[in-house]
mmCIF file with all atom_site columns, C-alpha atoms in Angstrom:
data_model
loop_
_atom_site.group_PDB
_atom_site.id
_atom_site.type_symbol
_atom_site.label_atom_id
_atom_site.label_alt_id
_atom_site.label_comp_id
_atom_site.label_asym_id
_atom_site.label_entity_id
_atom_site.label_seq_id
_atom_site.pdbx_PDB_ins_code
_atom_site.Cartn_x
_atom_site.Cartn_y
_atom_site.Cartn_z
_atom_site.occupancy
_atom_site.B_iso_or_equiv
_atom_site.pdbx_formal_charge
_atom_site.auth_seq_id
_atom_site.auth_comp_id
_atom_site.auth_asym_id
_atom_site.auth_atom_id
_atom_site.pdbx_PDB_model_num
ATOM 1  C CA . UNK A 1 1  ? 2.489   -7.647  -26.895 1.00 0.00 ? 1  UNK A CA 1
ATOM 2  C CA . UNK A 1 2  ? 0.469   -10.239 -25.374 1.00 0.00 ? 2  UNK A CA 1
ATOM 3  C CA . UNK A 1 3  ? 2.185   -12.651 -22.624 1.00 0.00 ? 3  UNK A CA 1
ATOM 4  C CA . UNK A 1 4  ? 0.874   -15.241 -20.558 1.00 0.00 ? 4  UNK A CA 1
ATOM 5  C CA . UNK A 1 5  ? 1.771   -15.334 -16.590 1.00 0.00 ? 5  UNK A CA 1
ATOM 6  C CA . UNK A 1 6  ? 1.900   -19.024 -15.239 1.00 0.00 ? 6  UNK A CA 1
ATOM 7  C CA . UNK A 1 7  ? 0.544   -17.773 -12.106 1.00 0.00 ? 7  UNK A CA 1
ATOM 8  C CA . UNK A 1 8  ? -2.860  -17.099 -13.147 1.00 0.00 ? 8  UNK A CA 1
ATOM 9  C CA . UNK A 1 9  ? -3.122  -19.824 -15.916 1.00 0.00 ? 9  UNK A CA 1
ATOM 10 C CA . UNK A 1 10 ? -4.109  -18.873 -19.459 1.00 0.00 ? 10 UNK A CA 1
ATOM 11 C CA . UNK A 1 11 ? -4.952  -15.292 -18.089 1.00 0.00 ? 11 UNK A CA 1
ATOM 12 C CA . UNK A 1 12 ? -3.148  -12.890 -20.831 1.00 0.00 ? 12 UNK A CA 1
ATOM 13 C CA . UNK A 1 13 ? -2.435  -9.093  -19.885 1.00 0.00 ? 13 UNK A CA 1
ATOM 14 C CA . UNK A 1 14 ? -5.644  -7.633  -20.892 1.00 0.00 ? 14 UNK A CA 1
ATOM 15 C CA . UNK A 1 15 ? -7.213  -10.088 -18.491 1.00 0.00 ? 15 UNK A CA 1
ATOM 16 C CA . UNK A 1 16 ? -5.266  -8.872  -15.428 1.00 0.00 ? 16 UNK A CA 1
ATOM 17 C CA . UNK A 1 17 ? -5.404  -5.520  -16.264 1.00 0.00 ? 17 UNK A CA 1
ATOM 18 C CA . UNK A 1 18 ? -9.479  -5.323  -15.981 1.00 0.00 ? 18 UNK A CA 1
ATOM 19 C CA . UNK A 1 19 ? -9.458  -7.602  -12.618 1.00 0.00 ? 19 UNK A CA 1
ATOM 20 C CA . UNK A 1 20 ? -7.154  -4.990  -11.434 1.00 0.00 ? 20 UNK A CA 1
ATOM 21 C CA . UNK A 1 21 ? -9.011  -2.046  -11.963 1.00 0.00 ? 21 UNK A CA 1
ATOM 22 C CA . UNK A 1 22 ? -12.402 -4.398  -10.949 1.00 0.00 ? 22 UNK A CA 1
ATOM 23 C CA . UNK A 1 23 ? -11.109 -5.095  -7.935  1.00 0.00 ? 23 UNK A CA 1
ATOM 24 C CA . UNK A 1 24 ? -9.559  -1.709  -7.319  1.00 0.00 ? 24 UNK A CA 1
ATOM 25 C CA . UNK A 1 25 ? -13.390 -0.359  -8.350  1.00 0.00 ? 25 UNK A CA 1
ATOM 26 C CA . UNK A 1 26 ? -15.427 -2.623  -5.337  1.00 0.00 ? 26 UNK A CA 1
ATOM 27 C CA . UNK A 1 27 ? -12.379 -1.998  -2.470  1.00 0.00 ? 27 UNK A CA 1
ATOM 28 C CA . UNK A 1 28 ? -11.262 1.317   -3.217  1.00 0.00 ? 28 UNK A CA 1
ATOM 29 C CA . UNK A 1 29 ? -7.731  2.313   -2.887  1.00 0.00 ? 29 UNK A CA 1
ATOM 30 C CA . UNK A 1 30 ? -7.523  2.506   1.141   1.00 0.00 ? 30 UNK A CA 1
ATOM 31 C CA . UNK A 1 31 ? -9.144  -0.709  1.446   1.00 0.00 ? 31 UNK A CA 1
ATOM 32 C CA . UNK A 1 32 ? -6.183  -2.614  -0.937  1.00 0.00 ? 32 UNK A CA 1
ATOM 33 C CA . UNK A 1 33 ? -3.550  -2.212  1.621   1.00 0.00 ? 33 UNK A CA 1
ATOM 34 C CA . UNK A 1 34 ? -5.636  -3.965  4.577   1.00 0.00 ? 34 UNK A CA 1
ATOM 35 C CA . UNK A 1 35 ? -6.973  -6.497  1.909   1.00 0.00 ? 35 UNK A CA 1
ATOM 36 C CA . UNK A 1 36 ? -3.153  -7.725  0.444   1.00 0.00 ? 36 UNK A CA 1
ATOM 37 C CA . UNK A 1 37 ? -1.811  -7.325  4.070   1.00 0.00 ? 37 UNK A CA 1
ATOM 38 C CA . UNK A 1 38 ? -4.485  -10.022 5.485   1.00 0.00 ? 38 UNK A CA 1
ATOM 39 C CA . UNK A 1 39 ? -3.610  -12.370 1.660   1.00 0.00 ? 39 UNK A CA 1
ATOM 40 C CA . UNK A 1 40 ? -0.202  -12.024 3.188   1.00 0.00 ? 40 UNK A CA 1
ATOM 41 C CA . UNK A 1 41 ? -0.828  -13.392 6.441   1.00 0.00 ? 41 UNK A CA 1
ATOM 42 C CA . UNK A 1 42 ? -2.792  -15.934 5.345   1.00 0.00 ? 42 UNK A CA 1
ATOM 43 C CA . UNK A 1 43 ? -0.336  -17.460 3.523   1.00 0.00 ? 43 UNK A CA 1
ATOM 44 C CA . UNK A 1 44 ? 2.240   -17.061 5.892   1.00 0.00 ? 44 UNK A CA 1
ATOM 45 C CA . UNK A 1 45 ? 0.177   -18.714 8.417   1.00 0.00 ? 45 UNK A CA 1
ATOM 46 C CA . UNK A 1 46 ? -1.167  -21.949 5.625   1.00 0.00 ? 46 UNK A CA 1
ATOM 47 C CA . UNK A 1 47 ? 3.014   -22.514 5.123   1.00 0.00 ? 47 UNK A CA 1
ATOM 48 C CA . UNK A 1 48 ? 3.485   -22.248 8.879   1.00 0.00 ? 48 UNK A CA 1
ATOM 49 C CA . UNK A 1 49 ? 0.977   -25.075 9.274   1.00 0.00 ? 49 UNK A CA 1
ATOM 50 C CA . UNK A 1 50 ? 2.622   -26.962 5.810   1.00 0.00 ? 50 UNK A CA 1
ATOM 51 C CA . UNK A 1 51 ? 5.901   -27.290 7.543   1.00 0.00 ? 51 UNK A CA 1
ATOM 52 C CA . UNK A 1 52 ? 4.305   -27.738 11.051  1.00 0.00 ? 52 UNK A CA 1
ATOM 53 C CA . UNK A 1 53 ? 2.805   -30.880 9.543   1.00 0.00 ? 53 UNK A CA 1
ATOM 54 C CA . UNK A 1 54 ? 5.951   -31.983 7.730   1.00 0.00 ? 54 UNK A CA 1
ATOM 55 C CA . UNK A 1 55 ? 7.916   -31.893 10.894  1.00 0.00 ? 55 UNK A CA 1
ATOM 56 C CA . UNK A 1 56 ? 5.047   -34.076 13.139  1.00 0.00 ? 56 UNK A CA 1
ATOM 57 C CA . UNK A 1 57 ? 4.865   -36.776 10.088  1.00 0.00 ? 57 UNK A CA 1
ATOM 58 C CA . UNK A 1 58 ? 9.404   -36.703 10.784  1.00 0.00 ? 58 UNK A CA 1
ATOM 59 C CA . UNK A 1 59 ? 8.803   -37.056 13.915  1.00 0.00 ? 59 UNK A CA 1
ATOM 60 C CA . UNK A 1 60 ? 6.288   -39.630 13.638  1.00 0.00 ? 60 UNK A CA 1
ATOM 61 C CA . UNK A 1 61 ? 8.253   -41.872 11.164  1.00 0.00 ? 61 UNK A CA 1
ATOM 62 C CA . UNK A 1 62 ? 11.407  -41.472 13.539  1.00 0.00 ? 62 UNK A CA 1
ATOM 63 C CA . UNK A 1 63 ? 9.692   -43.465 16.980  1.00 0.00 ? 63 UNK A CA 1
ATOM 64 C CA . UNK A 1 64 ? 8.427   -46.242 14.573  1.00 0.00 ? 64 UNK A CA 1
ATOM 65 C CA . UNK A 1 65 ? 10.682  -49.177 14.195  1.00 0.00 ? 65 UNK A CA 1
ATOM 66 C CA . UNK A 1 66 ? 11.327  -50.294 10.701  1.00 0.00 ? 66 UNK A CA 1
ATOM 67 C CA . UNK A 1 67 ? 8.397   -53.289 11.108  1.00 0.00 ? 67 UNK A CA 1
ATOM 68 C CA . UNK A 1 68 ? 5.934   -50.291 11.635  1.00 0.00 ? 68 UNK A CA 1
ATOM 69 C CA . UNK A 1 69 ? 5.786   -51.085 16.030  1.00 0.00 ? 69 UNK A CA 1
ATOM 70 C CA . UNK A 1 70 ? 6.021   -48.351 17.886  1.00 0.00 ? 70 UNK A CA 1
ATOM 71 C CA . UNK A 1 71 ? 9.649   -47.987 20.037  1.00 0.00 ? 71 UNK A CA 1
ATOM 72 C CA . UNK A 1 72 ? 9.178   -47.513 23.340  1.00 0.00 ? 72 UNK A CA 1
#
């Protein structure tokens, strides 16, 4: 039974399966937790900033005039 996962491209199970124990191998179980918890944030904080910049180019197309001037 061999299915691919979008995710990680043409990466079948087999694949994942040694990258998991790999990685579980170099960090060691304790370390995991911390390791996943700081993936976590860092993603949380990259969409943070995604949306922070979506809202400042809004706001920056709402004070131009339709000819590009700035209104005042």
């Amino acid at each position: 039974m061999y299915t691919n996962i979008l995710l990680f491209g043409g990466l079948g199970l087999n694949e994942i399966i040694i990258i998991a124990l790999v990685v579980l191998l170099l960090f060691g179980g304790k370390k995991i937790p911390e390791l996943m918890n700081g993936l976590g944030k860092g993603v949380k904080s990259f969409k943070e900033g995604m949306n922070g910049s979506e809202e400042t180019e809004k706001k920056g197309k709402e004070t131009t005039d339709p000819k590009g001037q700035a209104k005042e």
